[in-house]
mmCIF file of C-alpha atoms in Angstrom:
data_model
loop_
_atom_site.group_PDB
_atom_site.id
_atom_site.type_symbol
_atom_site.label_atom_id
_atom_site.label_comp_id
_atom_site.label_asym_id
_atom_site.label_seq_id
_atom_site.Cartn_x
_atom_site.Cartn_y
_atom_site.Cartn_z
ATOM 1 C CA UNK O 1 125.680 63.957 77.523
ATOM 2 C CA UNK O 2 122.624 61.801 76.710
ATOM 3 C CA UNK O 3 121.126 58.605 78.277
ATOM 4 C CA UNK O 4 122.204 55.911 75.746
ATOM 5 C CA UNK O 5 125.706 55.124 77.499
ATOM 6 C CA UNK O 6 126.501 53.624 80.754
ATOM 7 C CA UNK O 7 128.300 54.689 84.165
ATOM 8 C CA UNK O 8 131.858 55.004 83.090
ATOM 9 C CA UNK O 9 134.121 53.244 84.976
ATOM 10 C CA UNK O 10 135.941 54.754 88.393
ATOM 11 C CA UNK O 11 139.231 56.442 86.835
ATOM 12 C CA UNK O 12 138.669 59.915 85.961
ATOM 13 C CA UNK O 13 136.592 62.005 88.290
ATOM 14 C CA UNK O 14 135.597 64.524 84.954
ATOM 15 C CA UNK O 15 133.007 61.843 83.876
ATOM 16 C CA UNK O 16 131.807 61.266 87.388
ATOM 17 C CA UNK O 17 131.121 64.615 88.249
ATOM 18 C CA UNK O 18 129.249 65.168 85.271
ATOM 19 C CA UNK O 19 127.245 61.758 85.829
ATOM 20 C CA UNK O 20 126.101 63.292 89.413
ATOM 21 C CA UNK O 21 125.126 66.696 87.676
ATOM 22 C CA UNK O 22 123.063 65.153 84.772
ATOM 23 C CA UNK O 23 121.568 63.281 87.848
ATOM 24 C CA UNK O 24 120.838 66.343 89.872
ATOM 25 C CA UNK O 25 119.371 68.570 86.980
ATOM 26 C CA UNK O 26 116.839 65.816 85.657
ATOM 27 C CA UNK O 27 114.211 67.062 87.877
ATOM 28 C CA UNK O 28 111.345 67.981 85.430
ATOM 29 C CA UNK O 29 111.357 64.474 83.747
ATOM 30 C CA UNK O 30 113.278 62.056 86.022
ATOM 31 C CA UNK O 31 114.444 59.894 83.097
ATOM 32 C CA UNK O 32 117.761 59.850 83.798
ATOM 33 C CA UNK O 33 116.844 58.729 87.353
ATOM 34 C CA UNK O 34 114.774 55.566 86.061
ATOM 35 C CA UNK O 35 116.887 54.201 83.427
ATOM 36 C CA UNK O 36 118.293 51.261 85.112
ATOM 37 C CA UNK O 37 122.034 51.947 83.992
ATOM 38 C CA UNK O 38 122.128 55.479 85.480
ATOM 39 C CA UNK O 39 120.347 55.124 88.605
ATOM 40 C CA UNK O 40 121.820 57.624 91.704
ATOM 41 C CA UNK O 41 123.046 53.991 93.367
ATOM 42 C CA UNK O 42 124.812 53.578 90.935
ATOM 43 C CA UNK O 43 126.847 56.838 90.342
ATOM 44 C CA UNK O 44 127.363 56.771 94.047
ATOM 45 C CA UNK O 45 129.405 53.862 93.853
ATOM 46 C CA UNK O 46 130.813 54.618 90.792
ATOM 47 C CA UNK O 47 131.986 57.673 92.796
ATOM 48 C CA UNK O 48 133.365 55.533 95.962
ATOM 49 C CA UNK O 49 134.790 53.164 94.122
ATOM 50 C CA UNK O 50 137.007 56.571 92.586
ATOM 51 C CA UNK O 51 137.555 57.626 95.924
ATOM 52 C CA UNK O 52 138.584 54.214 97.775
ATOM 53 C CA UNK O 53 140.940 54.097 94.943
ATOM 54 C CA UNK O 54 142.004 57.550 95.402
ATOM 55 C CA UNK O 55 143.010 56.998 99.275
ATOM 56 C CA UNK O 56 144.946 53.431 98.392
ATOM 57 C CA UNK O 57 146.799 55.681 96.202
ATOM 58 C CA UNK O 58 147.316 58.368 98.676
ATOM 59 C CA UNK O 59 148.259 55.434 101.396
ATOM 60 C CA UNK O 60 150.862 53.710 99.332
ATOM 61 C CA UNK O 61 152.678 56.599 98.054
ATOM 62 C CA UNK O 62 153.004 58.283 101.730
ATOM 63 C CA UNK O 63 154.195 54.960 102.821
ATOM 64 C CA UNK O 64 157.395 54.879 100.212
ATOM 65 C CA UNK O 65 158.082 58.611 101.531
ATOM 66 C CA UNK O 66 161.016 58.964 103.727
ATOM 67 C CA UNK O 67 159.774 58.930 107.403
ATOM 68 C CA UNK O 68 160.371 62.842 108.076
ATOM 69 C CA UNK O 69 158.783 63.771 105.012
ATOM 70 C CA UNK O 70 155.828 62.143 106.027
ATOM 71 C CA UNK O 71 155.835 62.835 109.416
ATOM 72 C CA UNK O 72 156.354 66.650 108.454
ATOM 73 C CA UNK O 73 153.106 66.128 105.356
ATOM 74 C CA UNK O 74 151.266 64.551 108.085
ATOM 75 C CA UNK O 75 152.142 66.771 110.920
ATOM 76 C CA UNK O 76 150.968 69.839 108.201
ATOM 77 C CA UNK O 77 147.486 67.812 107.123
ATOM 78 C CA UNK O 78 146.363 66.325 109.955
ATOM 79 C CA UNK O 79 147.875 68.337 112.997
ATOM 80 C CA UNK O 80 147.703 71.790 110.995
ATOM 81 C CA UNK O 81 150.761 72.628 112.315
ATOM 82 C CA UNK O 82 152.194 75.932 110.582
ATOM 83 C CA UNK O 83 156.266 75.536 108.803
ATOM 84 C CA UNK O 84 157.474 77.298 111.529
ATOM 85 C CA UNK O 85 155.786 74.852 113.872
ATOM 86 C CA UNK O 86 156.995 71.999 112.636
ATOM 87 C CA UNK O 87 160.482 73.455 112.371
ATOM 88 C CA UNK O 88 160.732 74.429 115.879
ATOM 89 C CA UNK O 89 158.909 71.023 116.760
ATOM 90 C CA UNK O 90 161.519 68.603 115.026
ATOM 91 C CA UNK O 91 164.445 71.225 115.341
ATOM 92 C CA UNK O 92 165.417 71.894 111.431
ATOM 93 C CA UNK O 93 165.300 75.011 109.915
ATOM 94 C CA UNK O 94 162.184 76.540 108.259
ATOM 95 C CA UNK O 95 163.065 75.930 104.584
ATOM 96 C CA UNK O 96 163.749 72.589 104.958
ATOM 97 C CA UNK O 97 160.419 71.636 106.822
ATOM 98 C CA UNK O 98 159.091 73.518 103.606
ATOM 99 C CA UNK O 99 160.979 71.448 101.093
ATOM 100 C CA UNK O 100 160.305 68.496 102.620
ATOM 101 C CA UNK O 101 156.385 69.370 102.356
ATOM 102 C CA UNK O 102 156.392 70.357 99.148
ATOM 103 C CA UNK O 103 158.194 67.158 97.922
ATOM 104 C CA UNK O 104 155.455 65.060 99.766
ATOM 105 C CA UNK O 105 153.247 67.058 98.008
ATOM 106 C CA UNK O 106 154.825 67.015 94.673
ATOM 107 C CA UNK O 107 154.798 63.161 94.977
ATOM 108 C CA UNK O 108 151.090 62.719 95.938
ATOM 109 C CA UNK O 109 150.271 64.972 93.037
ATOM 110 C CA UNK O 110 152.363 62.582 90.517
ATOM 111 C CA UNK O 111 155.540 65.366 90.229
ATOM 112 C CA UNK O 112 158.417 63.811 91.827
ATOM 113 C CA UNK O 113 159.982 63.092 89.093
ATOM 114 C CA UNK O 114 159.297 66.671 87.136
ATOM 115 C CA UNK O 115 160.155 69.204 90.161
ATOM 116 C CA UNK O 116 164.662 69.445 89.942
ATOM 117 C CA UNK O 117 166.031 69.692 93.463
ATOM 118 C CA UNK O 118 167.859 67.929 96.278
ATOM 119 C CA UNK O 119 167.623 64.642 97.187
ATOM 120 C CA UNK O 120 167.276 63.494 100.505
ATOM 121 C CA UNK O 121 168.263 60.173 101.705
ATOM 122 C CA UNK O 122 165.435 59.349 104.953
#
C-alpha cells in the first residue's frame, strides 16, 4: 500500500488493520506518520468509528433475539457460565441451552438464515 490514498472509510476492518500496520512499520522514515491524511489520529478513529459500529450492530441484533436465547448468549459471554450451567440454571436440557447458543451466535455472525434447524417461537 503506498501513501497517495486516504483513510478508507469504517466498514471493513481488512483495510484498517493494514492502515495501523503501515503506521507501525514506518519507523525509519516517519512519512507515513506526517502526511496529514494518514496521521495515527486519524486511523484511530477510523478504527472506533468500525468498532462503535460494530457494537450497535451487536446491540440491535441481540435485542430482536428471543429473550432465552439471549439470556442463555449472555449468560455464556458475560457470566461464563459452562452449557451444563446454564442448563441446570434455567432447568432445560443440555442440547437445547446449546442450540439456543449457537443460534445467537449464528445470528450475530450474519448465519441465521444459512444454518437449517428448528425454530423456536420466544
Amino acid at each position: 500500500m503506498t501513501g497517495e490514498r486516504s483513510i478508507v472509510p469504517a466498514t471493513d476492518p481488512v483495510p484498517l488493520v493494514w492502515e495501523a500496520v503501515e503506521m507501525l512499520n514506518d519507523q525509519p522514515c516517519f512519512a507515513l506518520r506526517r502526511d496529514p491524511a494518514r496521521i495515527s489520529y486519524t486511523v484511530d478513529a477510523a478504527i472506533e468509528r468500525f468498532l462503535d459500529d460494530l457494537r450497535i450492530r451487536h446491540d440491535a441484533i441481540l435485542s430482536v433475539l428471543p429473550d432465552l436465547t439471549s439470556r442463555i448468549y449472555l449468560a455464556y459471554r458475560d457470566d461464563e457460565r459452562s452449557c451444563d450451567e446454564i442448563a441446570a440454571l434455567l432447568g432445560l436440557s443440555v442440547s437445547d441451552v446449546a442450540q439456543r447458543l449457537a443460534d445467537a451466535i449464528f445470528a450475530l455472525i450474519g448465519l441465521s438464515g444459512v444454518v437449517a434447524g428448528r425454530r423456536r417461537a420466544g
